[in-house]
Structure formats: C-alpha cells, structure tokens
Short mmCIF file of C-alpha atoms and ligand atoms in Angstrom, two decimals:
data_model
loop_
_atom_site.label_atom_id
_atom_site.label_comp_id
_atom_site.label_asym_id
_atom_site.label_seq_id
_atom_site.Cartn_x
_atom_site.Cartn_y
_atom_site.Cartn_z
CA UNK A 30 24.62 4.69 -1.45
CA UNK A 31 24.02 3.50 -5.30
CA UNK A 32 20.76 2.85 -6.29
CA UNK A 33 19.32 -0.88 -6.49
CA UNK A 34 19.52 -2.73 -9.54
CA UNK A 35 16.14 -3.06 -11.40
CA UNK A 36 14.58 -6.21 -12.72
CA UNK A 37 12.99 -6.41 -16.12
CA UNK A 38 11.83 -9.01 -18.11
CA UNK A 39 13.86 -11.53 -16.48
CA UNK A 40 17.24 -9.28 -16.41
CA UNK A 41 18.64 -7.31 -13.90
CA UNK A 42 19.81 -3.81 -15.39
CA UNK A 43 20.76 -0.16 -13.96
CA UNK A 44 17.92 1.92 -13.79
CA UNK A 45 18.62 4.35 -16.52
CA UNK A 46 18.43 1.10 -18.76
CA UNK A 47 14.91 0.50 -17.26
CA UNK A 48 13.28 1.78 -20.33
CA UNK A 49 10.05 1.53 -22.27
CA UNK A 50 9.16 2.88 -25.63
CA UNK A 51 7.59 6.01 -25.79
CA UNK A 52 4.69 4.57 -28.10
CA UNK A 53 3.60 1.84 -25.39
CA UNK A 54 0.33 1.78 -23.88
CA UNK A 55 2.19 1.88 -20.67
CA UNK A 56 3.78 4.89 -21.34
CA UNK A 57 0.73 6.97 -23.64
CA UNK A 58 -1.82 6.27 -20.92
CA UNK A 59 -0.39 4.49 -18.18
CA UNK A 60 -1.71 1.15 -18.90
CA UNK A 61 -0.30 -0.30 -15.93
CA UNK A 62 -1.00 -2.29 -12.84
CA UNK A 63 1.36 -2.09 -9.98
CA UNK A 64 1.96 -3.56 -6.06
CA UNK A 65 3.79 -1.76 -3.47
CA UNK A 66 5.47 -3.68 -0.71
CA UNK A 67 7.71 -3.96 1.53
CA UNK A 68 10.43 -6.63 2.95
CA UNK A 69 12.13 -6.69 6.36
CA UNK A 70 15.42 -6.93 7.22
CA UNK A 71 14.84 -9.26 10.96
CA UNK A 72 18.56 -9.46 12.50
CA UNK A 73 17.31 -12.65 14.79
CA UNK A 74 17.04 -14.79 11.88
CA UNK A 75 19.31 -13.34 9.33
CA UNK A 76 16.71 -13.21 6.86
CA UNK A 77 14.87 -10.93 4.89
CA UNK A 78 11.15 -11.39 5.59
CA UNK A 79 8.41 -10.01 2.37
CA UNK A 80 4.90 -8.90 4.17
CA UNK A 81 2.10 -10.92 2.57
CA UNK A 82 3.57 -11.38 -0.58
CA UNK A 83 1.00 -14.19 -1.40
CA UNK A 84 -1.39 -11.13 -0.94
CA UNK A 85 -0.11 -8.90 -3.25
CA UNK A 86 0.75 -11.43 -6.11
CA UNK A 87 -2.78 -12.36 -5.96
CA UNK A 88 -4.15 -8.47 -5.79
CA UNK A 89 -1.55 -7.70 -9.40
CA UNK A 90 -2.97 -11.09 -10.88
CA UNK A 91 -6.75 -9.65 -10.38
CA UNK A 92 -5.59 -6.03 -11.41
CA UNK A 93 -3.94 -7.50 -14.64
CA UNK A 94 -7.57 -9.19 -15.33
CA UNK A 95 -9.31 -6.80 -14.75
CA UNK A 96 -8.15 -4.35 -16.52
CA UNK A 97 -7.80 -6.60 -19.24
CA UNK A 98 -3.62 -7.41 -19.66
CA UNK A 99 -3.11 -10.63 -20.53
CA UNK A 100 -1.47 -12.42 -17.55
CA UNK A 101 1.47 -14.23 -18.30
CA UNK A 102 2.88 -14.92 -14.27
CA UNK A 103 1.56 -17.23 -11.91
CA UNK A 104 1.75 -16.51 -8.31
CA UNK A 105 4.88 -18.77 -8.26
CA UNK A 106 6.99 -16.57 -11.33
CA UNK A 107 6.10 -13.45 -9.02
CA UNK A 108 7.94 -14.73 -6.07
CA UNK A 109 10.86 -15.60 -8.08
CA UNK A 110 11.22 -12.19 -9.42
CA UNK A 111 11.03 -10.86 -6.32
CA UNK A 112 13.66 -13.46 -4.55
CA UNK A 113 15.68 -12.45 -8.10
CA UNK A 114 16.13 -8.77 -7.58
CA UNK A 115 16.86 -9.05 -3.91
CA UNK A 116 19.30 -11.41 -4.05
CA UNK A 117 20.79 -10.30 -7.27
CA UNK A 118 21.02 -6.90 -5.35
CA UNK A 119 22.24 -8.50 -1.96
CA UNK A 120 19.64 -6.57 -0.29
CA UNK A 121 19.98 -6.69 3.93
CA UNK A 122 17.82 -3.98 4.84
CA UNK A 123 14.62 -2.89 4.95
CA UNK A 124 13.73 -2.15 1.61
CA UNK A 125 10.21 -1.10 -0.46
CA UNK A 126 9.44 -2.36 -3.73
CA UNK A 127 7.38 -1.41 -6.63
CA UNK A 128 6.53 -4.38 -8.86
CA UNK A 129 5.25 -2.69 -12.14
CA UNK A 130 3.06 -5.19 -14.85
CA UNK A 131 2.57 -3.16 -18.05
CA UNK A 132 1.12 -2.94 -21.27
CA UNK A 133 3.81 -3.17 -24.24
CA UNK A 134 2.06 -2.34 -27.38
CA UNK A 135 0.77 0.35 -28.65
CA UNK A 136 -2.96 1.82 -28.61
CA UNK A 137 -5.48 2.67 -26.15
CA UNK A 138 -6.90 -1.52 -26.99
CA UNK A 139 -3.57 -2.85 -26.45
CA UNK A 140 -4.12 -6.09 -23.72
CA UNK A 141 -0.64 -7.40 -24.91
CA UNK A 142 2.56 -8.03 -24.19
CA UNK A 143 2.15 -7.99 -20.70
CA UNK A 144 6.10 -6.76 -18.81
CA UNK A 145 7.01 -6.48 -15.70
CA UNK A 146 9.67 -4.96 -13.79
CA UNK A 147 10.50 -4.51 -9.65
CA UNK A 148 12.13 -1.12 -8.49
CA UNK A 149 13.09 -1.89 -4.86
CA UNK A 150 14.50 1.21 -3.03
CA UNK A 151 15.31 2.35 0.33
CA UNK A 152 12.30 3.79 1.56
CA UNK A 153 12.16 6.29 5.14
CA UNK A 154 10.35 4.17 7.93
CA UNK A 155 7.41 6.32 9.21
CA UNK A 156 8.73 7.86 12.42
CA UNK A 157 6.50 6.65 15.17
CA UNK A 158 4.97 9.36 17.41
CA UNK A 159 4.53 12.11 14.68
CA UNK A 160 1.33 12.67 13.37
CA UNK A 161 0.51 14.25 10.14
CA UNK A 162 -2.32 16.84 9.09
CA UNK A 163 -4.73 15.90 6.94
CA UNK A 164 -7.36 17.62 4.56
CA UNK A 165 -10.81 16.67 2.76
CA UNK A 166 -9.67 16.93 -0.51
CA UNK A 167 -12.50 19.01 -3.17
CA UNK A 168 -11.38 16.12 -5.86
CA UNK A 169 -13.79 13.34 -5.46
CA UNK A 170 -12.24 9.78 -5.08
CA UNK A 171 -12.87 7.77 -8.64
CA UNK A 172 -15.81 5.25 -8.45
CA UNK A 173 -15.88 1.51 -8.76
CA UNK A 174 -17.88 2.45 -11.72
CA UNK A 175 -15.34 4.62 -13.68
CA UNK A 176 -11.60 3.64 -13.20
CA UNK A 177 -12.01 0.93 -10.24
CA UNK A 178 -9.84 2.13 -7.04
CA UNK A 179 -10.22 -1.41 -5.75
CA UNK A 180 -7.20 -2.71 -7.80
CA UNK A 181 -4.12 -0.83 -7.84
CA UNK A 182 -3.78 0.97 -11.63
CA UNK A 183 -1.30 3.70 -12.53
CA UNK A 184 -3.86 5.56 -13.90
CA UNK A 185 -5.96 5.61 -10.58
CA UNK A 186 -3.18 8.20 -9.57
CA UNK A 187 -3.36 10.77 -11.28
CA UNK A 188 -6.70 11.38 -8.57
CA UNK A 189 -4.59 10.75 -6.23
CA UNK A 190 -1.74 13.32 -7.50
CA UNK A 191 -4.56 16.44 -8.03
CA UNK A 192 -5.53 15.73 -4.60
CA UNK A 193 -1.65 15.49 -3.25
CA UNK A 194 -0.80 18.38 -5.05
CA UNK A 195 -3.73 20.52 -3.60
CA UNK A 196 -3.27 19.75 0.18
CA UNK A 197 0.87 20.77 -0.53
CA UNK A 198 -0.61 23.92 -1.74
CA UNK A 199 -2.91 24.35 0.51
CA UNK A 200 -0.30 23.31 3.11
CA UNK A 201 -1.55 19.99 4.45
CA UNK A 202 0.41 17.09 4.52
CA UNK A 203 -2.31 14.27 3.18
CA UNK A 204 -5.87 14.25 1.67
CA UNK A 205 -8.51 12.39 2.30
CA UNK A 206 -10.92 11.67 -0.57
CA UNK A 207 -14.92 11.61 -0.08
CA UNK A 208 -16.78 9.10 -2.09
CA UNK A 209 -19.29 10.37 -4.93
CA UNK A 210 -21.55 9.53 -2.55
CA UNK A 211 -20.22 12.18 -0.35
CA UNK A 212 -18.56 9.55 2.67
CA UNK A 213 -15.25 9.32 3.59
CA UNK A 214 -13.24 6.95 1.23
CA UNK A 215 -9.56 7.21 1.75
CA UNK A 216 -6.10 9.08 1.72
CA UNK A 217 -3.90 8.47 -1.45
CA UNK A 218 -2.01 5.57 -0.97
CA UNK A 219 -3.26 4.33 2.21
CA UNK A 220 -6.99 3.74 3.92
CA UNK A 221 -8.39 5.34 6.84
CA UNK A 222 -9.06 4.44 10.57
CA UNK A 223 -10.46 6.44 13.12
CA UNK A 224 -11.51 5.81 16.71
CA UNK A 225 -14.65 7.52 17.80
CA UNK A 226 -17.05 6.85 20.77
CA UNK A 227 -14.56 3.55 22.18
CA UNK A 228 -14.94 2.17 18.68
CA UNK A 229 -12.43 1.40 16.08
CA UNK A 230 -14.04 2.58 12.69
CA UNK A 231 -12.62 2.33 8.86
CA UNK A 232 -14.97 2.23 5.98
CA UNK A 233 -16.05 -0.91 4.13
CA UNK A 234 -14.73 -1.76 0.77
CA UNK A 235 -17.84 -0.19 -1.03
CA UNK A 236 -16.51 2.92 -0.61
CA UNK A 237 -14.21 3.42 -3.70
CA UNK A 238 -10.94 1.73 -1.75
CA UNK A 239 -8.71 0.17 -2.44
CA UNK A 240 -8.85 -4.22 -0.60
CA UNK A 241 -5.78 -2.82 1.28
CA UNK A 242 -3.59 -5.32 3.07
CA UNK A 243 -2.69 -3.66 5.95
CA UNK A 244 -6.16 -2.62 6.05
CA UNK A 245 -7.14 -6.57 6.23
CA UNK A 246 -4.38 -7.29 8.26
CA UNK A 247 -5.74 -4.77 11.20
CA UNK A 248 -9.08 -6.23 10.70
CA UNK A 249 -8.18 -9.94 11.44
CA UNK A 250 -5.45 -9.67 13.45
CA UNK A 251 -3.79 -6.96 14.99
CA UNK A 252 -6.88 -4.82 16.17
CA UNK A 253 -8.65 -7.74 17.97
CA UNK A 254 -6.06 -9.95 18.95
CA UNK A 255 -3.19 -7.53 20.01
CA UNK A 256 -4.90 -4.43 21.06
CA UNK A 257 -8.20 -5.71 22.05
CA UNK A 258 -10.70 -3.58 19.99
CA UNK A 259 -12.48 -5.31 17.12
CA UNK A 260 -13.15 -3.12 13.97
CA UNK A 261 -15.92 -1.61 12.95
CA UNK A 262 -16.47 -1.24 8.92
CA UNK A 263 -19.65 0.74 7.93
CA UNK A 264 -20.35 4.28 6.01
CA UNK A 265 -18.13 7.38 7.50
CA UNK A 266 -19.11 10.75 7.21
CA UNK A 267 -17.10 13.43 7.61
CA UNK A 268 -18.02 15.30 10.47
CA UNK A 269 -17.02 12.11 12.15
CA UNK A 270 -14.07 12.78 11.21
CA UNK A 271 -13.42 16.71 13.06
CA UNK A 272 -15.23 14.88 15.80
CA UNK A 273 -12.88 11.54 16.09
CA UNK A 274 -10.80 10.61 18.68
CA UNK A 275 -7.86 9.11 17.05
CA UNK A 276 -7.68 8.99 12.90
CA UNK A 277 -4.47 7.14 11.61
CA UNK A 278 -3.45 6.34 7.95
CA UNK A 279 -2.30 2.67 6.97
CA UNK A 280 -0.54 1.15 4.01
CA UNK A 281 1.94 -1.20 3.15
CA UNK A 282 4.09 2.08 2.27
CA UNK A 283 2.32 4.05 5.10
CA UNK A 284 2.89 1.27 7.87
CA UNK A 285 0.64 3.23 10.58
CA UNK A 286 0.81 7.19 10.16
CA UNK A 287 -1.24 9.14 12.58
CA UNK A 288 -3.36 11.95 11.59
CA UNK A 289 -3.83 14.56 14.19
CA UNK A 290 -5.46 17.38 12.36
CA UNK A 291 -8.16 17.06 10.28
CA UNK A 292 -8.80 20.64 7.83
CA UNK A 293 -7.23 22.07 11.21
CA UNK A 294 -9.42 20.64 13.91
CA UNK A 295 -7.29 18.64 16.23
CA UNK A 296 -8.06 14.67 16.27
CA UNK A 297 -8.85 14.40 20.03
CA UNK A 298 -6.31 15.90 22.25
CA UNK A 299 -4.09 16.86 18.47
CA UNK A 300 -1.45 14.00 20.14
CA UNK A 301 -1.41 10.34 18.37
CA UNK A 302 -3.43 8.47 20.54
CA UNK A 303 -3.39 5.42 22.66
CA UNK A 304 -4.83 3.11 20.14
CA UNK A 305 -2.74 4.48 17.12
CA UNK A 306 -0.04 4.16 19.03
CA UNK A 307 -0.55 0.22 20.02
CA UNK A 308 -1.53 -0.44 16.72
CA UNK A 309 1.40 1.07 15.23
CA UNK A 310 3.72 -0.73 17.80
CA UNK A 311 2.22 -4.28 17.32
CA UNK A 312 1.90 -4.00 13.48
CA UNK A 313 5.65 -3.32 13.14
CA UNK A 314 6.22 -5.62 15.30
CA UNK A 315 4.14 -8.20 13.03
CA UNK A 316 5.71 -7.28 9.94
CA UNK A 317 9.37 -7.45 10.96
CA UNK A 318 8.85 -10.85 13.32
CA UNK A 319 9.19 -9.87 16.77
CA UNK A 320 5.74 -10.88 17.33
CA UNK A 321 6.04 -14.54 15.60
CA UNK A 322 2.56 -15.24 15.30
CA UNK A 323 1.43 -15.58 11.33
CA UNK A 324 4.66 -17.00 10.27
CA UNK A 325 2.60 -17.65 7.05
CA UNK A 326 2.56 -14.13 6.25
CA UNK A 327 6.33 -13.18 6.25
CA UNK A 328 7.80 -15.00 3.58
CA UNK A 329 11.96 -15.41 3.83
CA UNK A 330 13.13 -14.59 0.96
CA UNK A 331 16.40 -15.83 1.36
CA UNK A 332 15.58 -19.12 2.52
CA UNK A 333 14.41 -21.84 -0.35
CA UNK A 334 10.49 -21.86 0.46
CA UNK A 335 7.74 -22.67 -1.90
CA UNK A 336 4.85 -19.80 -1.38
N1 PMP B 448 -5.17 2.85 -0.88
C1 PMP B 448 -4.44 3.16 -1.95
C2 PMP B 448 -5.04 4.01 -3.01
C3 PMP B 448 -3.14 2.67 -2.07
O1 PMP B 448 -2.39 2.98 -3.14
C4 PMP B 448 -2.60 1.86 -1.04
C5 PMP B 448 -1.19 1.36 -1.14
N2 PMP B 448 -1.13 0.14 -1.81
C6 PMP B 448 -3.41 1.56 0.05
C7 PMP B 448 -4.69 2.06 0.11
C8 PMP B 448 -2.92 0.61 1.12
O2 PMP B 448 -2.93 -0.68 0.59
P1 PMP B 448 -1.97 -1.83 1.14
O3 PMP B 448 -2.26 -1.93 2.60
O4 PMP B 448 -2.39 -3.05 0.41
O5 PMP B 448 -0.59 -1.40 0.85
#
C-alpha cells in the first residue's frame, strides 16, 4: 500500500519532497512543536470521525507560544489542513497523524517562519488483551522548569528516546519516567493509570506530564460515567506501582495499553485487568462512535462542519 501524501505549506507533495533545509532551526535543534492524533474510519455513518481535534489545535497553538514560534494558524486554518490532507489523500480508514509546526530560519533565536506540515499514516491499533512490560527508567523525566513536558516539543524526545532505547536493551517493552522529585511521572508518549486499593489513580499534571487528552478524556468521562470509578489524581510513588492492581498506558497513539509487569513484578494477577479492560472497551468505543455520547468531540471530517 503507497504511502499517504504529505501536506506542507498549503501543498500536498510525496514524502521524499517533504523537505526542510538542513540549516533550519527545525532541523539543527529540533525547534519544533508537534500533535499526534488520530481519525476514525465509523462504517455506520460513512464518515471519518478526528478525536478532539479542537483539543489538539488548541494544545499546538499553546506549544507554538510557548516556546516562542510565532503563530501564524488559527484553530480554524488547522482543521482545514487536516480536512486537506485527508481528503486530498481519500483516506477511509483509520489513520494517525502527525501535524508538525516548525521553525524555518536559522539559529538557536530563530521564532520565525513558523511551517507546518501533517504526515498521516496507517498506524497498528493496539491489540486489546495484551499487556506490555514496563520498566522505571534511570533517565529522569525533564522538568517543567527545564524543557516543559507539558506541551508537546520535538526536543522533549530525545528523553523520551534514551529512556526507549534503554528498556529495548534492557529488554522491556516501555519506560516509565520518575519525576526529579523522585514520583512517578509517565511512559514516553503516553501517561499512566493504575488501580490500587479499589481506586483508580494517575498522577496530577504537576508531575512533569504532558495535559494528555486521553488522559482528560478518562477523567471526565469514560472512568466515571462508563465504568463507574471516578479518578483519583495525586503524587505516585513507585512502590505503588510493584504493588498495583492494574497499571495501563494511555495516549492518543497508545489508545489504552495495559502494563502487566512492572521491572518484572507482575501488576496484580500479571493478566490485564477488569478495569483496563472496560476502559479500553468503552474508550474505543468513544473514539470511533459506537457509544454516541460527546458527538462534540468526534469531528467528521468529511462532512462541511465549522469546529
Ligand atoms: N505523554 C507524552 C509525552 C506524549 O507524547 C503523549 C502523546 N501525545 C501523551 C502523554 C498522551 O497524550 P494524548 O492523550 O494527548 O495523546
């Protein structure tokens, strides 16, 4: 199956014409914001539903502030990029997309001219029922105070990729980071959950995370109203964590991934749990529209709507 077409600057081009210059801020030290989402495909309605869009237009408008891009797209030019590059690629499916805002000029001071481009891609669905195992990564999650993991920059990765790379070594599948503080913060690209004691647990936002959407979207919805349990947020430590119940991973990438190991100590019975299991059930069926509650968060993208 060819590869999607990539939009750029208001064009849409093959991806090996997707290219920046190699004296670009974006490219010399990754002086770019980004938002990873995902769209799906619901065969009821023939239509192509985007998760929260709204959400993460307004989450790459704050990174682009703060880190000091000028900001060139309302919310309104981000949804027509997006409805751009799926149409223009006659996307059907469920698909993933990157949407990239970066810095064009050169030197480390460089706020301007802000780009943007969207890779979509077919990305694999988590399978439900497998769990992964997961480590405490030695690398400490960056602080609020050094290169802010509350907004989603490139740069903010390359923590992410010393602690990926680790765990592979090491041969786990995911890390988790701890805080400078020393409490659990979260996994790479996703945040944390764990149930311990009958309670639903995740930590708050002051602990170097990043103001995840699915995160939010368990909190207000899908924990309380679907599978009864409201959500704790507070400090975690980690010897919560070899003592949990049930531990799961979320992200708009992630969906709901269960963690059943912990640096080899099962999570409960080393099974996904009940409650990772519900959640995982009733968020996917939130996202794709078999539960139609929140028709406000699943934009069509197909259909002419205003956002
Ligand atoms: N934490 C990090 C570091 C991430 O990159 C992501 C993926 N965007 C998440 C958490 C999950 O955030 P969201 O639910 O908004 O996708």
């Amino acid at each position: 199956m060819a590869d999607f077409k990539i939009w750029m600057n208001g064009r849409l081009v093959l991806q090996a014409e997707a290219v920046l210059p190699v004296n670009s801020a974006a490219v010399f030290y990754a002086t770019n914001v980004f938002e990873g989402l995902r769209a799906y495909w619901n065969e009821r309605d023939g239509e192509l539903y985007g998760f929260r869009l709204a959400d993460h237009f307004a989450r790459l408008r704050e990174s682009m502030k703060m880190m000091r891009f000028s900001v060139p797209y309302s919310v309104e030019d981000l949804f027509e990029a997006v409805r751009a590059v799926l149409a223009g690629n006659e996307v059907r499916e469920d698909v993933h997309m990157h949407l990239v805002a970066y810095v064009g000029g050169a030197g480390l001071d460089a706020t301007s001219p802000t780009g943007l481009y969207i890779n979509p891609r077919r990305r694999q669905r988590v399978v439900e029922g497998k769990g992964v195992s997961a480590c405490i990564s030695s690398w400490v999650r960056t602080s609020d105070n050094a290169i802010p993991i509350r907004l989603k920059c490139g740069a903010n990765y390359q923590n992410g990729r010393l602690a990926r790379l680790q765990a592979k070594v090491d041969g786990y599948d995911e890390p988790i980071f701890l805080n400078g503080r020393g409490r659990v913060a979260e996994g790479t690209g996703a945040t944390l959950f764990m149930v311990r004691k009958g309670r639903l647990c995740t930590p708050t936002t002051s602990n170097d995370i990043l103001e995840s959407i699915t995160r939010t979207t368990i909190i207000e919805d899908v924990a309380p109203n679907v599978v009864g349990m409201d959500v704790v947020e507070r400090e975690i430590d980690r010897t919560e964590l070899y003592t949990a119940d049930e531990a799961f991973l979320c992200g708009s990438g992630y969906e709901i991934t269960p963690v059943t190991s912990i640096d080899r100590f099962p999570v409960g019975t080393g099974e996904v749990g009940p409650v990772t299991r519900a959640i995982s059930t009733a968020y996917i069926n939130l996202v794709r529209g078999v539960d139609m509650r929140h028709p406000e968060w699943r934009t069509p993208t197909y259909k002419p709507v205003r956002l």
